[in-house]
Structures are given as structure tokens and as C-alpha cells.
mmCIF file of C-alpha atoms and ligand atoms in Angstrom:
data_model
loop_
_atom_site.group_PDB
_atom_site.id
_atom_site.type_symbol
_atom_site.label_atom_id
_atom_site.label_comp_id
_atom_site.label_asym_id
_atom_site.label_seq_id
_atom_site.Cartn_x
_atom_site.Cartn_y
_atom_site.Cartn_z
ATOM 1 C CA UNK F 1 -24.835 26.105 -22.739
ATOM 2 C CA UNK F 2 -22.413 28.658 -21.344
ATOM 3 C CA UNK F 3 -18.969 29.053 -22.879
ATOM 4 C CA UNK F 4 -16.475 26.860 -21.027
ATOM 5 C CA UNK F 5 -13.566 28.725 -19.489
ATOM 6 C CA UNK F 6 -10.334 26.698 -19.374
ATOM 7 C CA UNK F 7 -8.963 28.915 -16.610
ATOM 8 C CA UNK F 8 -11.766 27.740 -14.303
ATOM 9 C CA UNK F 9 -10.948 24.106 -15.134
ATOM 10 C CA UNK F 10 -7.294 24.784 -14.299
ATOM 11 C CA UNK F 11 -8.114 26.527 -11.024
ATOM 12 C CA UNK F 12 -10.574 23.803 -10.004
ATOM 13 C CA UNK F 13 -7.909 21.143 -10.399
ATOM 14 C CA UNK F 14 -5.005 22.989 -8.807
ATOM 15 C CA UNK F 15 -7.017 24.389 -5.882
ATOM 16 C CA UNK F 16 -8.578 21.025 -5.056
ATOM 17 C CA UNK F 17 -5.245 19.227 -5.215
ATOM 18 C CA UNK F 18 -3.482 21.887 -3.133
ATOM 19 C CA UNK F 19 -6.213 21.808 -0.483
ATOM 20 C CA UNK F 20 -5.994 18.007 -0.192
ATOM 21 C CA UNK F 21 -2.204 17.944 -0.289
ATOM 22 C CA UNK F 22 -1.972 20.508 2.518
ATOM 23 C CA UNK F 23 -4.665 18.768 4.547
ATOM 24 C CA UNK F 24 -2.668 15.514 4.433
ATOM 25 C CA UNK F 25 0.643 17.027 5.537
ATOM 26 C CA UNK F 26 -0.575 15.800 8.949
ATOM 27 C CA UNK F 27 -2.313 12.447 9.085
ATOM 28 C CA UNK F 28 -2.806 9.313 11.166
ATOM 29 C CA UNK F 29 -1.512 6.783 8.647
ATOM 30 C CA UNK F 30 0.540 7.253 5.465
ATOM 31 C CA UNK F 31 0.965 4.203 3.241
ATOM 32 C CA UNK F 32 3.631 3.753 0.564
ATOM 33 C CA UNK F 33 2.129 1.803 -2.339
ATOM 34 C CA UNK F 34 -1.436 1.300 -3.582
ATOM 35 C CA UNK F 35 -1.219 -2.389 -4.443
ATOM 36 C CA UNK F 36 -3.867 -4.767 -3.074
ATOM 37 C CA UNK F 37 -2.380 -4.894 0.453
ATOM 38 C CA UNK F 38 -2.028 -1.107 0.776
ATOM 39 C CA UNK F 39 -5.467 -0.406 -0.693
ATOM 40 C CA UNK F 40 -7.235 -3.006 1.476
ATOM 41 C CA UNK F 41 -5.441 -1.624 4.545
ATOM 42 C CA UNK F 42 -6.528 1.920 3.671
ATOM 43 C CA UNK F 43 -10.131 0.761 3.197
ATOM 44 C CA UNK F 44 -10.360 -0.772 6.690
ATOM 45 C CA UNK F 45 -8.547 2.175 8.294
ATOM 46 C CA UNK F 46 -10.770 4.747 6.595
ATOM 47 C CA UNK F 47 -13.862 2.759 7.560
ATOM 48 C CA UNK F 48 -12.752 3.098 11.198
ATOM 49 C CA UNK F 49 -12.564 6.873 10.851
ATOM 50 C CA UNK F 50 -8.772 7.033 10.619
ATOM 51 C CA UNK F 51 -7.207 9.734 8.419
ATOM 52 C CA UNK F 52 -5.248 7.705 5.890
ATOM 53 C CA UNK F 53 -3.418 8.487 2.683
ATOM 54 C CA UNK F 54 -1.637 6.303 0.136
ATOM 55 C CA UNK F 55 1.213 7.662 -1.974
ATOM 56 C CA UNK F 56 1.546 5.599 -5.153
ATOM 57 C CA UNK F 57 4.567 5.850 -7.439
ATOM 58 C CA UNK F 58 2.780 4.928 -10.656
ATOM 59 C CA UNK F 59 0.057 6.645 -12.650
ATOM 60 C CA UNK F 60 -2.324 3.744 -11.970
ATOM 61 C CA UNK F 61 -2.843 2.573 -8.400
ATOM 62 C CA UNK F 62 -3.466 -1.187 -8.099
ATOM 63 C CA UNK F 63 0.075 -2.559 -8.139
ATOM 64 C CA UNK F 64 0.511 -6.107 -9.381
ATOM 65 C CA UNK F 65 -3.139 -7.083 -9.303
ATOM 66 C CA UNK F 66 -4.216 -5.706 -12.684
ATOM 67 C CA UNK F 67 -2.037 -8.185 -14.583
ATOM 68 C CA UNK F 68 -3.453 -11.395 -13.040
ATOM 69 C CA UNK F 69 -1.064 -14.227 -13.870
ATOM 70 C CA UNK F 70 1.322 -13.487 -16.741
ATOM 71 C CA UNK F 71 -1.205 -10.923 -18.030
ATOM 72 C CA UNK F 72 -4.079 -13.436 -18.141
ATOM 73 C CA UNK F 73 -6.465 -11.120 -16.280
ATOM 74 C CA UNK F 74 -7.664 -13.453 -13.524
ATOM 75 C CA UNK F 75 -6.589 -13.936 -9.936
ATOM 76 C CA UNK F 76 -7.066 -16.845 -7.555
ATOM 77 C CA UNK F 77 -8.120 -16.461 -3.925
ATOM 78 C CA UNK F 78 -8.206 -19.373 -1.472
ATOM 79 C CA UNK F 79 -10.916 -20.108 1.104
ATOM 80 C CA UNK F 80 -9.344 -17.926 3.823
ATOM 81 C CA UNK F 81 -9.529 -14.798 1.638
ATOM 82 C CA UNK F 82 -13.019 -15.381 0.220
ATOM 83 C CA UNK F 83 -14.663 -13.311 2.976
ATOM 84 C CA UNK F 84 -12.801 -10.219 1.778
ATOM 85 C CA UNK F 85 -13.989 -10.792 -1.809
ATOM 86 C CA UNK F 86 -17.524 -10.934 -0.372
ATOM 87 C CA UNK F 87 -17.013 -7.800 1.739
ATOM 88 C CA UNK F 88 -15.850 -5.867 -1.341
ATOM 89 C CA UNK F 89 -18.629 -7.410 -3.466
ATOM 90 C CA UNK F 90 -16.164 -8.810 -6.017
ATOM 91 C CA UNK F 91 -17.668 -11.612 -8.119
ATOM 92 C CA UNK F 92 -15.918 -14.981 -8.422
ATOM 93 C CA UNK F 93 -16.459 -18.609 -9.313
ATOM 94 C CA UNK F 94 -15.232 -21.696 -7.501
ATOM 95 C CA UNK F 95 -12.892 -23.326 -10.010
ATOM 96 C CA UNK F 96 -12.142 -26.309 -7.738
ATOM 97 C CA UNK F 97 -12.944 -26.685 -4.033
ATOM 98 C CA UNK F 98 -11.051 -23.916 -2.211
ATOM 99 C CA UNK F 99 -9.847 -22.090 -5.383
ATOM 100 C CA UNK F 100 -11.912 -18.982 -6.178
ATOM 101 C CA UNK F 101 -11.266 -17.152 -9.460
ATOM 102 C CA UNK F 102 -12.020 -13.452 -9.986
ATOM 103 C CA UNK F 103 -11.366 -10.985 -12.792
ATOM 104 C CA UNK F 104 -8.203 -9.066 -11.934
ATOM 105 C CA UNK F 105 -9.766 -5.959 -13.492
ATOM 106 C CA UNK F 106 -12.942 -6.160 -11.412
ATOM 107 C CA UNK F 107 -10.997 -7.027 -8.250
ATOM 108 C CA UNK F 108 -8.495 -4.171 -8.609
ATOM 109 C CA UNK F 109 -10.955 -1.489 -9.674
ATOM 110 C CA UNK F 110 -13.470 -2.472 -6.980
ATOM 111 C CA UNK F 111 -10.890 -2.443 -4.170
ATOM 112 C CA UNK F 112 -9.635 0.989 -5.280
ATOM 113 C CA UNK F 113 -13.161 2.342 -5.590
ATOM 114 C CA UNK F 114 -14.284 1.057 -2.176
ATOM 115 C CA UNK F 115 -11.048 2.314 -0.619
ATOM 116 C CA UNK F 116 -11.544 5.891 -1.824
ATOM 117 C CA UNK F 117 -15.286 5.869 -1.161
ATOM 118 C CA UNK F 118 -14.573 4.772 2.427
ATOM 119 C CA UNK F 119 -12.630 8.033 2.786
ATOM 120 C CA UNK F 120 -9.017 7.032 2.080
ATOM 121 C CA UNK F 121 -7.059 9.444 -0.094
ATOM 122 C CA UNK F 122 -4.782 8.188 -2.870
ATOM 123 C CA UNK F 123 -2.194 10.445 -4.487
ATOM 124 C CA UNK F 124 -0.668 8.844 -7.553
ATOM 125 C CA UNK F 125 2.631 9.666 -9.331
ATOM 126 C CA UNK F 126 4.318 10.402 -5.991
ATOM 127 C CA UNK F 127 7.187 8.276 -4.621
ATOM 128 C CA UNK F 128 8.367 7.846 -1.059
ATOM 129 C CA UNK F 129 12.094 8.428 -1.068
ATOM 130 C CA UNK F 130 12.967 8.767 2.622
ATOM 131 C CA UNK F 131 11.542 8.719 6.149
ATOM 132 C CA UNK F 132 11.600 11.254 9.000
ATOM 133 C CA UNK F 133 13.248 9.946 12.177
ATOM 134 C CA UNK F 134 13.770 12.164 15.242
ATOM 135 C CA UNK F 135 15.719 11.840 18.545
ATOM 136 C CA UNK F 136 13.384 9.223 19.997
ATOM 137 C CA UNK F 137 14.262 6.948 17.021
ATOM 138 C CA UNK F 138 10.615 6.712 15.970
ATOM 139 C CA UNK F 139 9.467 7.326 12.424
ATOM 140 C CA UNK F 140 7.362 10.449 12.200
ATOM 141 C CA UNK F 141 6.643 10.819 8.502
ATOM 142 C CA UNK F 142 7.515 10.360 4.858
ATOM 143 C CA UNK F 143 9.710 12.298 2.450
ATOM 144 C CA UNK F 144 8.084 12.453 -0.980
ATOM 145 C CA UNK F 145 8.737 13.588 -4.477
ATOM 146 C CA UNK F 146 7.062 13.421 -7.866
ATOM 147 C CA UNK F 147 7.962 10.085 -9.468
ATOM 148 C CA UNK F 148 8.748 11.987 -12.662
ATOM 149 C CA UNK F 149 11.646 13.805 -11.000
ATOM 150 C CA UNK F 150 13.276 10.471 -10.226
ATOM 151 C CA UNK F 151 12.626 9.095 -13.691
ATOM 152 C CA UNK F 152 14.145 12.219 -15.286
ATOM 153 C CA UNK F 153 17.000 12.181 -12.731
ATOM 154 C CA UNK F 154 16.341 15.815 -11.877
ATOM 155 C CA UNK F 155 18.168 17.225 -8.871
ATOM 156 C CA UNK F 156 15.142 18.510 -6.942
ATOM 157 C CA UNK F 157 14.621 18.536 -3.186
ATOM 158 C CA UNK F 158 11.586 16.632 -1.889
ATOM 159 C CA UNK F 159 8.772 17.638 0.500
ATOM 160 C CA UNK F 160 7.788 16.135 3.862
ATOM 161 C CA UNK F 161 4.560 15.027 5.525
ATOM 162 C CA UNK F 162 4.017 13.994 9.151
ATOM 163 C CA UNK F 163 2.149 10.833 10.086
ATOM 164 C CA UNK F 164 1.638 8.958 13.364
ATOM 165 C CA UNK F 165 2.129 5.638 11.550
ATOM 166 C CA UNK F 166 3.708 4.801 8.188
ATOM 167 C CA UNK F 167 3.223 1.573 6.233
ATOM 168 C CA UNK F 168 5.519 -0.160 3.763
ATOM 169 C CA UNK F 169 3.160 -1.671 1.161
ATOM 170 C CA UNK F 170 5.654 -1.388 -1.700
ATOM 171 C CA UNK F 171 5.560 -5.086 -2.651
ATOM 172 C CA UNK F 172 8.576 -7.193 -3.584
ATOM 173 C CA UNK F 173 11.017 -4.282 -3.219
ATOM 174 C CA UNK F 174 10.023 -3.395 0.400
ATOM 175 C CA UNK F 175 11.473 0.033 -0.298
ATOM 176 C CA UNK F 176 10.666 1.793 2.977
ATOM 177 C CA UNK F 177 12.305 -0.969 5.051
ATOM 178 C CA UNK F 178 15.394 -0.783 2.832
ATOM 179 C CA UNK F 179 15.533 2.998 3.274
ATOM 180 C CA UNK F 180 15.420 2.607 7.085
ATOM 181 C CA UNK F 181 18.330 0.108 7.024
ATOM 182 C CA UNK F 182 20.349 2.289 4.659
ATOM 183 C CA UNK F 183 19.817 5.409 6.742
ATOM 184 C CA UNK F 184 20.099 4.217 10.357
ATOM 185 C CA UNK F 185 21.557 0.699 10.217
ATOM 186 C CA UNK F 186 20.062 -2.734 10.718
ATOM 187 C CA UNK F 187 17.449 -2.030 13.359
ATOM 188 C CA UNK F 188 14.418 -3.755 11.918
ATOM 189 C CA UNK F 189 12.432 -6.242 13.967
ATOM 190 C CA UNK F 190 13.742 -9.230 11.926
ATOM 191 C CA UNK F 191 16.125 -11.995 13.096
ATOM 192 C CA UNK F 192 19.075 -10.121 11.522
ATOM 193 C CA UNK F 193 17.832 -6.557 11.822
ATOM 194 C CA UNK F 194 18.106 -6.378 8.037
ATOM 195 C CA UNK F 195 15.787 -6.975 5.092
ATOM 196 C CA UNK F 196 16.279 -10.757 4.830
ATOM 197 C CA UNK F 197 14.995 -10.974 1.252
ATOM 198 C CA UNK F 198 12.312 -12.868 -0.588
ATOM 199 C CA UNK F 199 12.672 -16.634 -1.147
ATOM 200 C CA UNK F 200 11.717 -18.525 -4.340
ATOM 201 C CA UNK F 201 8.105 -19.229 -5.289
ATOM 202 C CA UNK F 202 6.193 -21.465 -2.874
ATOM 203 C CA UNK F 203 2.548 -20.366 -2.848
ATOM 204 C CA UNK F 204 1.407 -22.590 0.012
ATOM 205 C CA UNK F 205 4.116 -21.523 2.492
ATOM 206 C CA UNK F 206 4.107 -17.889 1.335
ATOM 207 C CA UNK F 207 0.362 -17.536 1.812
ATOM 208 C CA UNK F 208 0.509 -19.164 5.242
ATOM 209 C CA UNK F 209 3.248 -16.758 6.426
ATOM 210 C CA UNK F 210 2.164 -13.422 5.056
ATOM 211 C CA UNK F 211 -0.389 -12.592 7.754
ATOM 212 C CA UNK F 212 2.085 -13.463 10.535
ATOM 213 C CA UNK F 213 4.781 -11.365 8.859
ATOM 214 C CA UNK F 214 2.467 -8.357 8.873
ATOM 215 C CA UNK F 215 3.918 -6.421 11.806
ATOM 216 C CA UNK F 216 5.280 -3.239 13.268
ATOM 217 C CA UNK F 217 8.822 -3.741 12.011
ATOM 218 C CA UNK F 218 10.305 -0.554 13.440
ATOM 219 C CA UNK F 219 8.721 2.010 15.812
ATOM 220 C CA UNK F 220 5.725 3.440 13.890
ATOM 221 C CA UNK F 221 6.591 1.522 10.678
ATOM 222 C CA UNK F 222 4.330 -1.387 9.733
ATOM 223 C CA UNK F 223 4.883 -3.735 6.812
ATOM 224 C CA UNK F 224 2.173 -5.470 4.784
ATOM 225 C CA UNK F 225 1.683 -7.591 1.671
ATOM 226 C CA UNK F 226 4.558 -8.982 -0.348
ATOM 227 C CA UNK F 227 6.889 -6.517 1.402
ATOM 228 C CA UNK F 228 6.187 -8.366 4.673
ATOM 229 C CA UNK F 229 7.284 -11.707 3.203
ATOM 230 C CA UNK F 230 10.325 -10.139 1.525
ATOM 231 C CA UNK F 231 11.520 -8.457 4.722
ATOM 232 C CA UNK F 232 11.130 -11.588 6.844
ATOM 233 C CA UNK F 233 12.670 -13.953 4.259
ATOM 234 C CA UNK F 234 9.494 -15.813 3.257
ATOM 235 C CA UNK F 235 8.734 -17.074 -0.278
ATOM 236 C CA UNK F 236 6.775 -15.341 -3.033
ATOM 237 C CA UNK F 237 3.385 -16.696 -4.065
ATOM 238 C CA UNK F 238 2.501 -15.579 -7.596
ATOM 239 C CA UNK F 239 -1.062 -14.760 -8.666
ATOM 240 C CA UNK F 240 -2.890 -16.018 -5.584
ATOM 241 C CA UNK F 241 -4.099 -12.973 -3.650
ATOM 242 C CA UNK F 242 -5.825 -14.163 -0.459
ATOM 243 C CA UNK F 243 -2.689 -13.437 1.555
ATOM 244 C CA UNK F 244 -2.427 -9.879 0.206
ATOM 245 C CA UNK F 245 -6.048 -9.112 1.116
ATOM 246 C CA UNK F 246 -5.746 -10.687 4.579
ATOM 247 C CA UNK F 247 -2.438 -8.930 5.238
ATOM 248 C CA UNK F 248 -4.013 -5.564 4.344
ATOM 249 C CA UNK F 249 -6.859 -6.252 6.761
ATOM 250 C CA UNK F 250 -4.442 -7.449 9.457
ATOM 251 C CA UNK F 251 -2.212 -4.372 9.265
ATOM 252 C CA UNK F 252 -5.282 -2.159 9.584
ATOM 253 C CA UNK F 253 -6.327 -4.067 12.732
ATOM 254 C CA UNK F 254 -2.844 -3.738 14.260
ATOM 255 C CA UNK F 255 -2.734 -0.010 13.539
ATOM 256 C CA UNK F 256 -6.242 0.596 14.888
ATOM 257 C CA UNK F 257 -5.158 -1.164 18.092
ATOM 258 C CA UNK F 258 -1.983 0.938 18.359
ATOM 259 C CA UNK F 259 -3.778 4.227 17.735
ATOM 260 C CA UNK F 260 -6.393 3.543 20.431
HETATM 261 O O1 48F V 1 3.495 -4.857 -5.847
HETATM 262 P P1 48F V 1 2.186 -4.550 -5.233
HETATM 263 O O2 48F V 1 0.971 -5.056 -5.882
HETATM 264 O O3 48F V 1 2.293 -5.002 -3.682
HETATM 265 P P2 48F V 1 1.343 -5.870 -2.731
HETATM 266 O O4 48F V 1 0.165 -5.091 -2.314
HETATM 267 O O5 48F V 1 0.818 -7.055 -3.660
HETATM 268 C C1 48F V 1 1.712 -7.959 -4.252
HETATM 269 C C2 48F V 1 1.026 -8.600 -5.435
HETATM 270 O O6 48F V 1 0.666 -7.635 -6.400
HETATM 271 C C3 48F V 1 1.870 -9.675 -6.138
HETATM 272 C C4 48F V 1 2.127 -10.869 -5.297
HETATM 273 C C5 48F V 1 1.076 -11.509 -4.507
HETATM 274 O O7 48F V 1 0.109 -12.100 -5.158
HETATM 275 O O8 48F V 1 3.229 -11.330 -5.229
HETATM 276 O O9 48F V 1 3.097 -9.104 -6.541
HETATM 277 O O10 48F V 1 2.225 -6.418 -1.690
HETATM 278 O O11 48F V 1 2.024 -2.972 -5.079
HETATM 279 C C6 48F V 1 3.060 -2.183 -4.557
HETATM 280 C C7 48F V 1 2.840 -0.759 -5.042
HETATM 281 O O12 48F V 1 3.788 0.079 -4.414
HETATM 282 C C8 48F V 1 4.228 1.056 -5.360
HETATM 283 C C9 48F V 1 4.274 0.299 -6.672
HETATM 284 O O13 48F V 1 4.216 1.180 -7.775
HETATM 285 C C10 48F V 1 3.052 -0.602 -6.551
HETATM 286 O O14 48F V 1 1.890 -0.014 -7.102
HETATM 287 N N1 48F V 1 5.532 1.549 -4.896
HETATM 288 C C11 48F V 1 6.712 0.873 -4.860
HETATM 289 N N2 48F V 1 7.667 1.631 -4.332
HETATM 290 C C12 48F V 1 7.085 2.827 -3.998
HETATM 291 C C13 48F V 1 5.715 2.767 -4.358
HETATM 292 C C14 48F V 1 7.560 4.038 -3.398
HETATM 293 N N3 48F V 1 8.850 4.186 -3.011
HETATM 294 N N4 48F V 1 6.686 5.058 -3.238
HETATM 295 C C15 48F V 1 5.394 4.936 -3.615
HETATM 296 N N5 48F V 1 4.895 3.807 -4.179
#
């Protein structure tokens, strides 16, 4: 075997990352957050040939799905979401009629794998910290920074990418929607124009509302997953994930329609 040269390993990593990073400074869809809703959305978008990237704050994409319920590594999906488990080839058993149980590890890793293999790009350890809005009041991109700069409270200016559509898939915190309100006032497509805020746990109601709350909430900004319920003032649902999967699929459909 030839002697391994660490400089080649270094160059391989940095050149590949730089090439991808530069390529995605212009894209069709940029998603904040690689939880189940963001990753499912990216899968369906990539499958339709759309250039899509997810920026994920943490080291591990997957959001709140890895931990199942209270770190018992299982998730529940109801009848409506079962088709997406089948599409992703995630195994499950029917615990009681209409309650399907899957390993949270298999579900999360499979969704992430299928999402990237479909052609979606995921950059981890990068946080969205602002949006680009121009004269026409439409969002045109994301402002990003290494998550580590924020954690270390370093005073470092961010970088910018352009995207035709951006998606808030940041979960309970609905961070992109909050940024928009903070920066340009209460102009969201909610009854108050503001982020209304998540209501207490009520799985049945929360799951029934999440697909309907998946919308274009501001010109070129879509919201999906738990962020959609939080913005529109709907309840949380805990470790039942059908709504997250269906919301990810729904936002992809809405975006595909808009980009036509
Ligand atoms: O929280 P998360 O899993 O959101 P989701 O896809 O799913 C919600 C469920 O996990 C669960 C639930 C339903 O069963 O209630 O909570 O709606 O994933 C959100 C991801 O966004 C990342 C965060 O690290 C997480 O992985 N994130 C949050 N803020 C930012 C971000 C940001 N500003 N920039 C980049 N990533």
C-alpha cells in the first residue's frame, strides 16, 4: 500500500466542501433545519429535480426524531402517515389499530439517507441567523454563520446565499419566522401578523392541524413541521410523527407548484 499523505486528505475535504458551498450560493430552495419535516421536504423536492439545500445548526441532522419519546427510541405514526413510512422503507409494527411503531434510529437515519441520496444537500453545523429582503419585500435568501461562532459568542460577520424559496423547518422555535417579525414587523400570514406561539400538548388536534398550517407564510417563506403549528398557535403533539412527515411532503408539493 502507498504511504498515505495527510495533505491530500486535507485538500480533498476542503476542496469538496468549498465546491459544494459555492455551488449552493444560488439555489431553488434553502431549508433551515434538518428535522423530520425539513428532511422529508428536501427528499420530495430533490426527487422532483429541484436544487435544495438544508442548513442544520447541530452536528447531527435529524432534529427531535432521534430521541423518540423521553429518549425511549421509538416513534409512533398514525394511519395517515403510514404511506410515508412505506415510501421510505422504514419498518414498523402495528401496536394497536391505527398506531404504528418504528425505531426512532431507523426512521431518522433512513430519512436522512434517502434525502441525500435523492440529491438534497445537507450542511451541518451552520445556523441561519437572518434573511435577505429587498425592495419588493420578498425574501431572497438566508444569512448564515457557523453555529460555533454563536456558541462562542464571537463577533464575526456572516455570509449570504440566494434562494428562490426559503423554508422555516426549525421546529418549536420557528426561528426564521421570528427573525422576519423582528426585522420588518408583524407581516406574517397569521391572524395577528405575528408568531402566535405553540399551545399545550394535544396530539389529536395538533396532528390534524399541522398539514393545514403548512403554508407560504410570507412571500417566498414557507413554514413546515412543528414550526407551522407554533406560528399559527396550534398545540404540540409529542412523539407522534405522522404530522411531521405529511407536513414535509405538503410543503414540497406547495413549493413545486409555486416554482412551476
Ligand atoms: O425540532 P425538529 O425535529 O423540527 P420538526 O421537523 O420536527 C418536530 C419533532 O422533532 C418534534 C415534534 C413532533 O413530533 O414535536 O419536536 O418540526 O428539527 C428542527 C431542526 O432545526 C434546527 C435544529 O437544530 C433541529 O435539528 N435548527 C433550529 N434553528 C435553526 C436550525 C437555525 N436557526 N438554523 C439552522 N438550523
